[in-house]
Structures are given as C-alpha cells and as structure tokens.
PDB file as gemmi writes it, atoms N, CA and C in Angstrom:
CRYST1    1.000    1.000    1.000  90.00  90.00  90.00 P 1                      
ATOM      1  N   MET A   1      16.311  57.533   4.418  1.00  0.00           N  
ATOM      2  CA  MET A   1      14.909  57.408   3.703  1.00  0.00           C  
ATOM      3  C   MET A   1      15.377  57.434   2.160  1.00  0.00           C  
ATOM      4  N   ASN A   2      16.697  57.288   1.564  1.00  0.00           N  
ATOM      5  CA  ASN A   2      17.170  55.795   0.709  1.00  0.00           C  
ATOM      6  C   ASN A   2      17.224  55.143   0.053  1.00  0.00           C  
ATOM      7  N   THR A   3      18.140  54.429   1.579  1.00  0.00           N  
ATOM      8  CA  THR A   3      18.104  53.292   2.172  1.00  0.00           C  
ATOM      9  C   THR A   3      16.872  52.590   1.608  1.00  0.00           C  
ATOM     10  N   LYS A   4      15.721  52.520   2.509  1.00  0.00           N  
ATOM     11  CA  LYS A   4      14.227  51.884   2.439  1.00  0.00           C  
ATOM     12  C   LYS A   4      14.155  51.703   1.112  1.00  0.00           C  
ATOM     13  N   ARG A   5      14.016  52.255   0.278  1.00  0.00           N  
ATOM     14  CA  ARG A   5      13.381  52.916  -1.293  1.00  0.00           C  
ATOM     15  C   ARG A   5      14.526  51.995  -1.965  1.00  0.00           C  
ATOM     16  N   ARG A   6      15.685  52.153  -1.893  1.00  0.00           N  
ATOM     17  CA  ARG A   6      17.009  51.285  -2.474  1.00  0.00           C  
ATOM     18  C   ARG A   6      16.435  49.568  -2.026  1.00  0.00           C  
ATOM     19  N   ALA A   7      15.593  49.821  -0.753  1.00  0.00           N  
ATOM     20  CA  ALA A   7      16.130  48.355  -0.101  1.00  0.00           C  
ATOM     21  C   ALA A   7      14.471  47.646  -0.856  1.00  0.00           C  
ATOM     22  N   LEU A   8      13.434  48.048  -1.347  1.00  0.00           N  
ATOM     23  CA  LEU A   8      12.637  47.394  -2.565  1.00  0.00           C  
ATOM     24  C   LEU A   8      13.162  46.817  -3.922  1.00  0.00           C  
ATOM     25  N   PRO A   9      12.800  45.357  -3.817  1.00  0.00           N  
ATOM     26  CA  PRO A   9      12.766  45.094  -5.174  1.00  0.00           C  
ATOM     27  C   PRO A   9      12.695  46.507  -6.909  1.00  0.00           C  
ATOM     28  N   VAL A  10      13.165  46.608  -7.487  1.00  0.00           N  
ATOM     29  CA  VAL A  10      13.046  47.756  -8.586  1.00  0.00           C  
ATOM     30  C   VAL A  10      12.707  46.926 -10.516  1.00  0.00           C  
ATOM     31  N   LEU A  11      12.090  48.189 -11.097  1.00  0.00           N  
ATOM     32  CA  LEU A  11      11.953  46.879 -12.181  1.00  0.00           C  
ATOM     33  C   LEU A  11      12.337  48.272 -13.225  1.00  0.00           C  
ATOM     34  N   LEU A  12      12.103  48.302 -14.730  1.00  0.00           N  
ATOM     35  CA  LEU A  12      13.246  49.368 -14.966  1.00  0.00           C  
ATOM     36  C   LEU A  12      10.805  49.112 -16.367  1.00  0.00           C  
ATOM     37  N   GLU A  13      11.076  50.595 -16.926  1.00  0.00           N  
ATOM     38  CA  GLU A  13       9.629  51.460 -17.340  1.00  0.00           C  
ATOM     39  C   GLU A  13       8.749  49.819 -17.814  1.00  0.00           C  
ATOM     40  N   ARG A  14       9.035  49.232 -18.454  1.00  0.00           N  
ATOM     41  CA  ARG A  14       8.749  48.242 -20.051  1.00  0.00           C  
ATOM     42  C   ARG A  14       8.185  47.057 -18.676  1.00  0.00           C  
ATOM     43  N   ASP A  15       8.695  46.885 -18.071  1.00  0.00           N  
ATOM     44  CA  ASP A  15       7.937  45.419 -17.290  1.00  0.00           C  
ATOM     45  C   ASP A  15       7.424  46.022 -15.634  1.00  0.00           C  
ATOM     46  N   PHE A  16       7.579  47.069 -15.716  1.00  0.00           N  
ATOM     47  CA  PHE A  16       6.459  47.438 -15.006  1.00  0.00           C  
ATOM     48  C   PHE A  16       5.363  47.848 -14.990  1.00  0.00           C  
ATOM     49  N   ARG A  17       5.460  48.879 -16.648  1.00  0.00           N  
ATOM     50  CA  ARG A  17       4.116  48.740 -17.597  1.00  0.00           C  
ATOM     51  C   ARG A  17       2.851  47.807 -17.019  1.00  0.00           C  
ATOM     52  N   LYS A  18       3.992  46.454 -17.565  1.00  0.00           N  
ATOM     53  CA  LYS A  18       2.988  45.584 -17.674  1.00  0.00           C  
ATOM     54  C   LYS A  18       2.777  44.887 -16.164  1.00  0.00           C  
ATOM     55  N   LEU A  19       3.070  45.060 -15.012  1.00  0.00           N  
ATOM     56  CA  LEU A  19       2.918  44.857 -14.102  1.00  0.00           C  
ATOM     57  C   LEU A  19       1.571  45.596 -13.627  1.00  0.00           C  
ATOM     58  N   ALA A  20       1.567  47.188 -13.717  1.00  0.00           N  
ATOM     59  CA  ALA A  20       0.824  47.914 -14.515  1.00  0.00           C  
ATOM     60  C   ALA A  20      -0.935  47.637 -14.250  1.00  0.00           C  
ATOM     61  N   ALA A  21      -0.445  46.958 -15.163  1.00  0.00           N  
ATOM     62  CA  ALA A  21      -2.136  46.608 -16.277  1.00  0.00           C  
ATOM     63  C   ALA A  21      -2.618  45.790 -15.652  1.00  0.00           C  
ATOM     64  N   SER A  22      -1.411  44.866 -15.390  1.00  0.00           N  
ATOM     65  CA  SER A  22      -2.443  43.582 -14.715  1.00  0.00           C  
ATOM     66  C   SER A  22      -3.399  43.693 -13.607  1.00  0.00           C  
ATOM     67  N   GLU A  23      -4.411  42.182 -13.844  1.00  0.00           N  
ATOM     68  CA  GLU A  23      -5.267  42.670 -12.568  1.00  0.00           C  
ATOM     69  C   GLU A  23      -4.920  42.774 -10.975  1.00  0.00           C  
ATOM     70  N   GLY A  24      -5.809  43.643 -10.894  1.00  0.00           N  
ATOM     71  CA  GLY A  24      -5.750  44.108  -9.023  1.00  0.00           C  
ATOM     72  C   GLY A  24      -3.685  44.388  -8.304  1.00  0.00           C  
ATOM     73  N   ALA A  25      -3.588  45.173  -9.154  1.00  0.00           N  
ATOM     74  CA  ALA A  25      -2.619  45.458  -9.461  1.00  0.00           C  
ATOM     75  C   ALA A  25      -2.905  47.784  -8.975  1.00  0.00           C  
ATOM     76  N   THR A  26      -1.886  48.269  -7.523  1.00  0.00           N  
ATOM     77  CA  THR A  26      -2.260  49.002  -8.418  1.00  0.00           C  
ATOM     78  C   THR A  26      -0.771  50.305  -7.661  1.00  0.00           C  
ATOM     79  N   VAL A  27      -0.795  51.071  -8.357  1.00  0.00           N  
ATOM     80  CA  VAL A  27       0.455  52.785  -8.407  1.00  0.00           C  
ATOM     81  C   VAL A  27      -0.234  52.930  -7.139  1.00  0.00           C  
ATOM     82  N   GLU A  28       1.170  53.994  -6.876  1.00  0.00           N  
ATOM     83  CA  GLU A  28       1.230  55.101  -5.699  1.00  0.00           C  
ATOM     84  C   GLU A  28       2.810  55.861  -6.467  1.00  0.00           C  
ATOM     85  N   ILE A  29       2.013  56.927  -5.963  1.00  0.00           N  
ATOM     86  CA  ILE A  29       3.022  58.282  -6.176  1.00  0.00           C  
ATOM     87  C   ILE A  29       3.727  58.357  -5.094  1.00  0.00           C  
ATOM     88  N   GLU A  30       4.737  58.190  -4.395  1.00  0.00           N  
ATOM     89  CA  GLU A  30       6.010  59.367  -3.249  1.00  0.00           C  
ATOM     90  C   GLU A  30       5.914  61.228  -3.933  1.00  0.00           C  
ATOM     91  N   CYS A  31       5.799  61.751  -2.973  1.00  0.00           N  
ATOM     92  CA  CYS A  31       6.988  63.051  -2.377  1.00  0.00           C  
ATOM     93  C   CYS A  31       7.947  62.701  -2.052  1.00  0.00           C  
ATOM     94  N   VAL A  32       8.999  62.479  -2.599  1.00  0.00           N  
ATOM     95  CA  VAL A  32       9.987  62.979  -2.134  1.00  0.00           C  
ATOM     96  C   VAL A  32      10.804  64.044  -1.552  1.00  0.00           C  
ATOM     97  N   SER A  33       9.910  65.346  -2.097  1.00  0.00           N  
ATOM     98  CA  SER A  33      10.350  66.740  -2.109  1.00  0.00           C  
ATOM     99  C   SER A  33       9.437  67.616  -2.753  1.00  0.00           C  
ATOM    100  N   ALA A  34       8.519  68.346  -1.330  1.00  0.00           N  
ATOM    101  CA  ALA A  34       7.511  69.289  -1.762  1.00  0.00           C  
ATOM    102  C   ALA A  34       8.028  69.712  -2.568  1.00  0.00           C  
ATOM    103  N   PRO A  35       6.926  70.408  -3.169  1.00  0.00           N  
ATOM    104  CA  PRO A  35       6.796  71.001  -4.539  1.00  0.00           C  
ATOM    105  C   PRO A  35       6.937  72.689  -3.721  1.00  0.00           C  
ATOM    106  N   ASN A  36       7.761  74.108  -4.385  1.00  0.00           N  
ATOM    107  CA  ASN A  36       7.558  74.879  -3.946  1.00  0.00           C  
ATOM    108  C   ASN A  36       6.367  76.024  -5.360  1.00  0.00           C  
ATOM    109  N   PRO A  37       5.449  76.187  -4.219  1.00  0.00           N  
ATOM    110  CA  PRO A  37       4.898  76.922  -5.412  1.00  0.00           C  
ATOM    111  C   PRO A  37       5.867  78.722  -6.254  1.00  0.00           C  
ATOM    112  N   ASP A  38       7.171  78.944  -5.684  1.00  0.00           N  
ATOM    113  CA  ASP A  38       7.554  80.214  -6.241  1.00  0.00           C  
ATOM    114  C   ASP A  38       8.280  80.174  -7.405  1.00  0.00           C  
ATOM    115  N   GLU A  39       9.075  78.738  -7.522  1.00  0.00           N  
ATOM    116  CA  GLU A  39       9.869  77.612  -7.982  1.00  0.00           C  
ATOM    117  C   GLU A  39       8.736  77.270  -9.877  1.00  0.00           C  
ATOM    118  N   ARG A  40       9.200  77.641 -11.251  1.00  0.00           N  
ATOM    119  CA  ARG A  40       8.549  76.173 -11.635  1.00  0.00           C  
ATOM    120  C   ARG A  40       8.898  75.493 -12.297  1.00  0.00           C  
ATOM    121  N   PHE A  41      10.104  74.331 -11.842  1.00  0.00           N  
ATOM    122  CA  PHE A  41       9.775  73.495 -11.595  1.00  0.00           C  
ATOM    123  C   PHE A  41      10.800  72.898 -10.827  1.00  0.00           C  
ATOM    124  N   SER A  42       9.584  72.325  -9.369  1.00  0.00           N  
ATOM    125  CA  SER A  42       9.976  71.279  -8.672  1.00  0.00           C  
ATOM    126  C   SER A  42       9.208  70.843  -7.894  1.00  0.00           C  
ATOM    127  N   GLY A  43       9.775  69.803  -6.491  1.00  0.00           N  
ATOM    128  CA  GLY A  43       9.049  69.369  -6.034  1.00  0.00           C  
ATOM    129  C   GLY A  43       9.919  67.533  -7.405  1.00  0.00           C  
ATOM    130  N   GLU A  44       9.563  66.520  -6.219  1.00  0.00           N  
ATOM    131  CA  GLU A  44      10.583  65.515  -7.013  1.00  0.00           C  
ATOM    132  C   GLU A  44       9.399  64.441  -5.957  1.00  0.00           C  
ATOM    133  N   TRP A  45       9.045  63.328  -7.040  1.00  0.00           N  
ATOM    134  CA  TRP A  45       7.762  62.452  -7.036  1.00  0.00           C  
ATOM    135  C   TRP A  45       9.025  60.465  -7.766  1.00  0.00           C  
ATOM    136  N   LEU A  46       8.678  60.699  -7.209  1.00  0.00           N  
ATOM    137  CA  LEU A  46       8.822  59.031  -7.983  1.00  0.00           C  
ATOM    138  C   LEU A  46       7.012  57.947  -7.729  1.00  0.00           C  
ATOM    139  N   PHE A  47       7.243  57.389  -8.592  1.00  0.00           N  
ATOM    140  CA  PHE A  47       6.722  56.237  -9.154  1.00  0.00           C  
ATOM    141  C   PHE A  47       6.233  54.363  -8.292  1.00  0.00           C  
ATOM    142  N   TYR A  48       6.243  53.479  -7.915  1.00  0.00           N  
ATOM    143  CA  TYR A  48       5.619  52.657  -7.374  1.00  0.00           C  
ATOM    144  C   TYR A  48       4.504  52.248  -7.883  1.00  0.00           C  
ATOM    145  N   VAL A  49       4.891  50.305  -8.362  1.00  0.00           N  
ATOM    146  CA  VAL A  49       3.809  49.882  -8.685  1.00  0.00           C  
ATOM    147  C   VAL A  49       3.173  48.724  -7.243  1.00  0.00           C  
ATOM    148  N   VAL A  50       2.247  48.057  -6.728  1.00  0.00           N  
ATOM    149  CA  VAL A  50       2.083  47.355  -6.233  1.00  0.00           C  
ATOM    150  C   VAL A  50       1.219  45.950  -6.833  1.00  0.00           C  
ATOM    151  N   SER A  51       2.447  44.622  -6.359  1.00  0.00           N  
ATOM    152  CA  SER A  51       1.344  43.737  -7.293  1.00  0.00           C  
ATOM    153  C   SER A  51      -0.208  43.169  -6.058  1.00  0.00           C  
ATOM    154  N   PRO A  52      -0.475  42.612  -7.517  1.00  0.00           N  
ATOM    155  CA  PRO A  52      -2.232  42.074  -6.564  1.00  0.00           C  
ATOM    156  C   PRO A  52      -1.551  40.920  -5.163  1.00  0.00           C  
ATOM    157  N   ALA A  53      -0.724  40.593  -5.535  1.00  0.00           N  
ATOM    158  CA  ALA A  53       0.455  39.909  -4.024  1.00  0.00           C  
ATOM    159  C   ALA A  53       0.460  40.641  -2.879  1.00  0.00           C  
ATOM    160  N   GLY A  54       0.903  41.875  -3.335  1.00  0.00           N  
ATOM    161  CA  GLY A  54       1.561  43.157  -2.128  1.00  0.00           C  
ATOM    162  C   GLY A  54       2.530  43.550  -2.271  1.00  0.00           C  
ATOM    163  N   GLU A  55       3.241  42.575  -3.014  1.00  0.00           N  
ATOM    164  CA  GLU A  55       4.878  43.209  -3.440  1.00  0.00           C  
ATOM    165  C   GLU A  55       5.159  44.644  -3.796  1.00  0.00           C  
ATOM    166  N   ARG A  56       6.183  45.401  -3.379  1.00  0.00           N  
ATOM    167  CA  ARG A  56       6.155  46.625  -3.964  1.00  0.00           C  
ATOM    168  C   ARG A  56       7.002  46.680  -4.640  1.00  0.00           C  
ATOM    169  N   PHE A  57       7.131  47.286  -6.308  1.00  0.00           N  
ATOM    170  CA  PHE A  57       7.802  47.593  -6.633  1.00  0.00           C  
ATOM    171  C   PHE A  57       8.524  49.297  -7.116  1.00  0.00           C  
ATOM    172  N   LEU A  58       9.420  49.581  -7.543  1.00  0.00           N  
ATOM    173  CA  LEU A  58      10.321  51.476  -7.353  1.00  0.00           C  
ATOM    174  C   LEU A  58      10.179  50.904  -9.246  1.00  0.00           C  
ATOM    175  N   LEU A  59       9.419  51.629  -9.767  1.00  0.00           N  
ATOM    176  CA  LEU A  59      10.450  52.275 -10.844  1.00  0.00           C  
ATOM    177  C   LEU A  59      11.273  52.844 -10.480  1.00  0.00           C  
ATOM    178  N   VAL A  60      12.871  52.465 -12.380  1.00  0.00           N  
ATOM    179  CA  VAL A  60      13.629  52.699 -11.783  1.00  0.00           C  
ATOM    180  C   VAL A  60      14.407  53.140 -13.444  1.00  0.00           C  
ATOM    181  N   THR A  61      15.508  53.565 -14.472  1.00  0.00           N  
ATOM    182  CA  THR A  61      15.899  53.995 -15.922  1.00  0.00           C  
ATOM    183  C   THR A  61      16.742  52.669 -15.737  1.00  0.00           C  
ATOM    184  N   ALA A  62      17.433  52.977 -16.866  1.00  0.00           N  
ATOM    185  CA  ALA A  62      17.410  51.872 -16.910  1.00  0.00           C  
ATOM    186  C   ALA A  62      18.555  51.579 -16.930  1.00  0.00           C  
ATOM    187  N   LEU A  63      19.371  52.490 -15.972  1.00  0.00           N  
ATOM    188  CA  LEU A  63      21.486  52.363 -15.052  1.00  0.00           C  
ATOM    189  C   LEU A  63      21.043  52.092 -13.696  1.00  0.00           C  
ATOM    190  N   ALA A  64      19.356  51.419 -13.837  1.00  0.00           N  
ATOM    191  CA  ALA A  64      18.817  51.122 -12.063  1.00  0.00           C  
ATOM    192  C   ALA A  64      19.295  52.272 -10.969  1.00  0.00           C  
ATOM    193  N   ARG A  65      18.809  53.185 -11.802  1.00  0.00           N  
ATOM    194  CA  ARG A  65      18.922  54.710 -10.733  1.00  0.00           C  
ATOM    195  C   ARG A  65      17.291  54.487 -10.442  1.00  0.00           C  
ATOM    196  N   GLU A  66      17.276  55.850  -9.362  1.00  0.00           N  
ATOM    197  CA  GLU A  66      15.378  55.842  -8.885  1.00  0.00           C  
ATOM    198  C   GLU A  66      14.912  56.623 -10.201  1.00  0.00           C  
ATOM    199  N   ARG A  67      13.830  56.659 -10.995  1.00  0.00           N  
ATOM    200  CA  ARG A  67      12.764  57.046 -11.643  1.00  0.00           C  
ATOM    201  C   ARG A  67      12.452  58.033 -11.618  1.00  0.00           C  
ATOM    202  N   ILE A  68      12.926  59.931 -10.905  1.00  0.00           N  
ATOM    203  CA  ILE A  68      12.057  60.856 -10.514  1.00  0.00           C  
ATOM    204  C   ILE A  68      11.713  61.222 -11.180  1.00  0.00           C  
ATOM    205  N   VAL A  69      10.716  61.771 -11.122  1.00  0.00           N  
ATOM    206  CA  VAL A  69       9.683  62.831 -11.814  1.00  0.00           C  
ATOM    207  C   VAL A  69       9.789  64.359 -11.200  1.00  0.00           C  
ATOM    208  N   ASN A  70       9.763  65.336 -12.491  1.00  0.00           N  
ATOM    209  CA  ASN A  70       9.832  66.347 -11.451  1.00  0.00           C  
ATOM    210  C   ASN A  70       9.210  67.973 -12.056  1.00  0.00           C  
ATOM    211  N   SER A  71       7.984  67.447 -12.962  1.00  0.00           N  
ATOM    212  CA  SER A  71       7.630  68.841 -14.211  1.00  0.00           C  
ATOM    213  C   SER A  71       6.144  68.087 -14.639  1.00  0.00           C  
ATOM    214  N   PRO A  72       5.598  68.242 -13.744  1.00  0.00           N  
ATOM    215  CA  PRO A  72       4.237  68.271 -14.609  1.00  0.00           C  
ATOM    216  C   PRO A  72       3.592  67.748 -15.664  1.00  0.00           C  
ATOM    217  N   ILE A  73       4.918  68.611 -16.683  1.00  0.00           N  
ATOM    218  CA  ILE A  73       4.454  67.666 -17.924  1.00  0.00           C  
ATOM    219  C   ILE A  73       5.026  65.760 -18.289  1.00  0.00           C  
ATOM    220  N   GLY A  74       6.251  65.615 -17.003  1.00  0.00           N  
ATOM    221  CA  GLY A  74       6.145  64.362 -16.597  1.00  0.00           C  
ATOM    222  C   GLY A  74       5.714  63.796 -15.780  1.00  0.00           C  
ATOM    223  N   MET A  75       4.980  64.415 -15.444  1.00  0.00           N  
ATOM    224  CA  MET A  75       4.039  63.379 -14.485  1.00  0.00           C  
ATOM    225  C   MET A  75       2.561  63.070 -14.879  1.00  0.00           C  
ATOM    226  N   PHE A  76       2.249  64.129 -15.953  1.00  0.00           N  
ATOM    227  CA  PHE A  76       1.353  63.987 -16.247  1.00  0.00           C  
ATOM    228  C   PHE A  76       1.581  62.479 -17.824  1.00  0.00           C  
ATOM    229  N   GLY A  77       2.386  62.940 -18.799  1.00  0.00           N  
ATOM    230  CA  GLY A  77       2.787  61.585 -19.394  1.00  0.00           C  
ATOM    231  C   GLY A  77       3.399  59.956 -19.291  1.00  0.00           C  
ATOM    232  N   LEU A  78       3.768  60.586 -17.896  1.00  0.00           N  
ATOM    233  CA  LEU A  78       4.063  58.982 -16.801  1.00  0.00           C  
ATOM    234  C   LEU A  78       2.736  58.896 -15.919  1.00  0.00           C  
ATOM    235  N   ALA A  79       1.650  59.407 -16.304  1.00  0.00           N  
ATOM    236  CA  ALA A  79       0.574  59.546 -15.138  1.00  0.00           C  
ATOM    237  C   ALA A  79      -1.021  58.818 -15.722  1.00  0.00           C  
ATOM    238  N   PHE A  80      -0.451  59.446 -16.924  1.00  0.00           N  
ATOM    239  CA  PHE A  80      -1.477  58.952 -18.307  1.00  0.00           C  
ATOM    240  C   PHE A  80      -1.466  58.076 -19.376  1.00  0.00           C  
ATOM    241  N   GLY A  81      -0.120  58.881 -20.141  1.00  0.00           N  
ATOM    242  CA  GLY A  81       0.038  58.920 -21.262  1.00  0.00           C  
ATOM    243  C   GLY A  81       1.401  57.352 -21.630  1.00  0.00           C  
ATOM    244  N   LYS A  82       1.792  57.009 -19.932  1.00  0.00           N  
ATOM    245  CA  LYS A  82       2.384  55.771 -20.533  1.00  0.00           C  
ATOM    246  C   LYS A  82       1.244  55.010 -19.341  1.00  0.00           C  
ATOM    247  N   LEU A  83       1.151  55.012 -18.041  1.00  0.00           N  
ATOM    248  CA  LEU A  83       0.226  53.899 -17.375  1.00  0.00           C  
ATOM    249  C   LEU A  83      -1.400  54.027 -17.758  1.00  0.00           C  
ATOM    250  N   ASN A  84      -1.715  55.360 -18.684  1.00  0.00           N  
ATOM    251  CA  ASN A  84      -3.057  55.135 -18.037  1.00  0.00           C  
ATOM    252  C   ASN A  84      -3.286  55.547 -17.327  1.00  0.00           C  
ATOM    253  N   LEU A  85      -3.706  55.248 -16.679  1.00  0.00           N  
ATOM    254  CA  LEU A  85      -3.995  55.265 -14.920  1.00  0.00           C  
ATOM    255  C   LEU A  85      -5.741  55.805 -14.495  1.00  0.00           C  
ATOM    256  N   ASP A  86      -6.194  55.120 -14.123  1.00  0.00           N  
ATOM    257  CA  ASP A  86      -7.820  55.521 -14.410  1.00  0.00           C  
ATOM    258  C   ASP A  86      -8.306  57.391 -13.784  1.00  0.00           C  
ATOM    259  N   HIS A  87      -6.755  57.454 -12.704  1.00  0.00           N  
ATOM    260  CA  HIS A  87      -6.794  58.577 -11.894  1.00  0.00           C  
ATOM    261  C   HIS A  87      -6.019  59.436 -10.995  1.00  0.00           C  
ATOM    262  N   LEU A  88      -5.159  60.428 -11.377  1.00  0.00           N  
ATOM    263  CA  LEU A  88      -4.107  60.948 -10.672  1.00  0.00           C  
ATOM    264  C   LEU A  88      -4.045  62.045  -9.523  1.00  0.00           C  
ATOM    265  N   ASP A  89      -3.018  60.818  -7.976  1.00  0.00           N  
ATOM    266  CA  ASP A  89      -3.774  61.731  -7.366  1.00  0.00           C  
ATOM    267  C   ASP A  89      -1.935  61.886  -6.993  1.00  0.00           C  
ATOM    268  N   VAL A  90      -1.006  63.472  -6.128  1.00  0.00           N  
ATOM    269  CA  VAL A  90      -0.470  63.355  -6.312  1.00  0.00           C  
ATOM    270  C   VAL A  90      -0.023  64.528  -5.128  1.00  0.00           C  
ATOM    271  N   PRO A  91       1.034  63.747  -4.029  1.00  0.00           N  
ATOM    272  CA  PRO A  91       1.249  63.900  -2.260  1.00  0.00           C  
ATOM    273  C   PRO A  91       2.101  65.093  -3.220  1.00  0.00           C  
ATOM    274  N   ALA A  92       1.798  66.095  -2.052  1.00  0.00           N  
ATOM    275  CA  ALA A  92       2.208  67.227  -2.362  1.00  0.00           C  
ATOM    276  C   ALA A  92       3.412  67.631  -0.858  1.00  0.00           C  
ATOM    277  N   VAL A  93       2.985  66.829  -0.128  1.00  0.00           N  
ATOM    278  CA  VAL A  93       4.214  66.497   1.201  1.00  0.00           C  
ATOM    279  C   VAL A  93       5.487  65.432   1.321  1.00  0.00           C  
ATOM    280  N   ALA A  94       5.970  65.984   1.730  1.00  0.00           N  
ATOM    281  CA  ALA A  94       7.071  65.194   0.979  1.00  0.00           C  
ATOM    282  C   ALA A  94       7.285  64.043   2.300  1.00  0.00           C  
ATOM    283  N   GLY A  95       7.729  63.248   2.026  1.00  0.00           N  
ATOM    284  CA  GLY A  95       6.839  61.694   2.045  1.00  0.00           C  
ATOM    285  C   GLY A  95       5.452  61.264   2.724  1.00  0.00           C  
ATOM    286  N   ALA A  96       4.923  61.256   1.985  1.00  0.00           N  
ATOM    287  CA  ALA A  96       3.773  61.249   1.761  1.00  0.00           C  
ATOM    288  C   ALA A  96       2.971  60.737   0.821  1.00  0.00           C  
ATOM    289  N   VAL A  97       1.889  59.600   0.701  1.00  0.00           N  
ATOM    290  CA  VAL A  97       2.388  58.292  -0.485  1.00  0.00           C  
ATOM    291  C   VAL A  97       1.194  59.105  -0.553  1.00  0.00           C  
ATOM    292  N   CYS A  98       0.887  58.804  -1.898  1.00  0.00           N  
ATOM    293  CA  CYS A  98      -1.062  58.869  -2.332  1.00  0.00           C  
ATOM    294  C   CYS A  98      -1.258  57.329  -3.466  1.00  0.00           C  
ATOM    295  N   THR A  99      -1.777  56.280  -2.713  1.00  0.00           N  
ATOM    296  CA  THR A  99      -2.978  54.971  -3.776  1.00  0.00           C  
ATOM    297  C   THR A  99      -3.460  54.679  -3.588  1.00  0.00           C  
ATOM    298  N   GLY A 100      -4.060  53.430  -4.944  1.00  0.00           N  
ATOM    299  CA  GLY A 100      -4.939  53.110  -5.192  1.00  0.00           C  
ATOM    300  C   GLY A 100      -4.973  53.503  -6.740  1.00  0.00           C  
ATOM    301  N   MET A 101      -3.933  53.951  -7.204  1.00  0.00           N  
ATOM    302  CA  MET A 101      -4.175  54.352  -8.897  1.00  0.00           C  
ATOM    303  C   MET A 101      -4.458  53.003  -9.391  1.00  0.00           C  
ATOM    304  N   ARG A 102      -5.272  52.508 -10.087  1.00  0.00           N  
ATOM    305  CA  ARG A 102      -5.478  51.690 -12.028  1.00  0.00           C  
ATOM    306  C   ARG A 102      -4.947  52.266 -12.596  1.00  0.00           C  
ATOM    307  N   SER A 103      -3.644  50.560 -13.691  1.00  0.00           N  
ATOM    308  CA  SER A 103      -3.381  51.420 -14.577  1.00  0.00           C  
ATOM    309  C   SER A 103      -4.648  50.721 -15.690  1.00  0.00           C  
ATOM    310  N   ARG A 104      -5.626  51.547 -16.709  1.00  0.00           N  
ATOM    311  CA  ARG A 104      -6.321  51.498 -17.053  1.00  0.00           C  
ATOM    312  C   ARG A 104      -6.302  50.352 -19.132  1.00  0.00           C  
ATOM    313  N   PRO A 105      -6.301  49.523 -19.402  1.00  0.00           N  
ATOM    314  CA  PRO A 105      -6.105  48.701 -20.717  1.00  0.00           C  
ATOM    315  C   PRO A 105      -6.488  49.815 -21.639  1.00  0.00           C  
ATOM    316  N   SER A 106      -4.772  49.307 -22.767  1.00  0.00           N  
ATOM    317  CA  SER A 106      -5.172  49.905 -23.726  1.00  0.00           C  
ATOM    318  C   SER A 106      -4.266  51.459 -23.684  1.00  0.00           C  
ATOM    319  N   GLY A 107      -3.852  52.348 -23.134  1.00  0.00           N  
ATOM    320  CA  GLY A 107      -3.478  53.147 -23.179  1.00  0.00           C  
ATOM    321  C   GLY A 107      -2.437  53.662 -24.437  1.00  0.00           C  
ATOM    322  N   SER A 108      -3.063  55.232 -24.405  1.00  0.00           N  
ATOM    323  CA  SER A 108      -2.261  55.031 -26.484  1.00  0.00           C  
ATOM    324  C   SER A 108      -0.709  55.412 -26.259  1.00  0.00           C  
ATOM    325  N   ASP A 109      -0.218  54.998 -25.814  1.00  0.00           N  
ATOM    326  CA  ASP A 109       1.324  53.880 -26.137  1.00  0.00           C  
ATOM    327  C   ASP A 109       1.749  52.920 -25.076  1.00  0.00           C  
ATOM    328  N   PRO A 110       0.634  51.700 -26.390  1.00  0.00           N  
ATOM    329  CA  PRO A 110       0.679  50.472 -26.246  1.00  0.00           C  
ATOM    330  C   PRO A 110       2.267  50.055 -25.215  1.00  0.00           C  
ATOM    331  N   LEU A 111       1.896  48.607 -24.447  1.00  0.00           N  
ATOM    332  CA  LEU A 111       3.143  47.905 -24.575  1.00  0.00           C  
ATOM    333  C   LEU A 111       3.149  46.896 -25.911  1.00  0.00           C  
ATOM    334  N   GLU A 112       4.722  46.632 -26.009  1.00  0.00           N  
ATOM    335  CA  GLU A 112       5.100  45.809 -27.230  1.00  0.00           C  
ATOM    336  C   GLU A 112       4.988  44.776 -26.542  1.00  0.00           C  
TER     337      GLU A 112                                                      
END                                                                             
C-alpha cells in the first residue's frame, strides 16, 4: 500500500493549503492504521487534496515524507486550524477514506 501512496504527486503544507482553498477542491483523509480504544494515542491518518481537475495530492513534511497524523489534537489542529474544513469525517478502519470535505476561506491560520 505504501508504494501506491508514494506514486501520487505530493505537496508541502503551504501549497497543499492553497490548493485546498481553491474553488472546487476537496480534502480526503485516509486511515493508515485503525485507532485502538485501549490506547491513548493510536491510529494514523494521511491527508490528501483533490484538485478541481481530479488530481490527488498527498500532504508531506518538509523532508518529503508522508505527514502522518496520529493524535486527536493533530487531527483537529490540521483540519480546523490550518485547513478550515467545513466538516471533519475521520475513517476508523485501516484503508478507509473519507472524502468531500472542503476548505473554507479565512481560517484562523491564514496563508501568507
């Protein structure tokens, strides 16, 4: 499964946020590993943005590694603080993807 993800085009956070904020773009979240209710911080998720033309981009770190979110604080911070999503759907089964989230203008952490 990693090979398939790494074959996708990638974007750093600044460019990811710009594309997500564009008209017609949507955000997707993929569950890489399912959360375990017996553990405080478990589960791993990846964020994608789908351009209006249908091209899918993976959010990566400055070192071009997959940016894996593994905490509720990280999930909410990225979804609402950075991307200003209209709603948040979080998949809880490994391999599941939630789609259709849209970035709203003027988030609390504006683009430069």
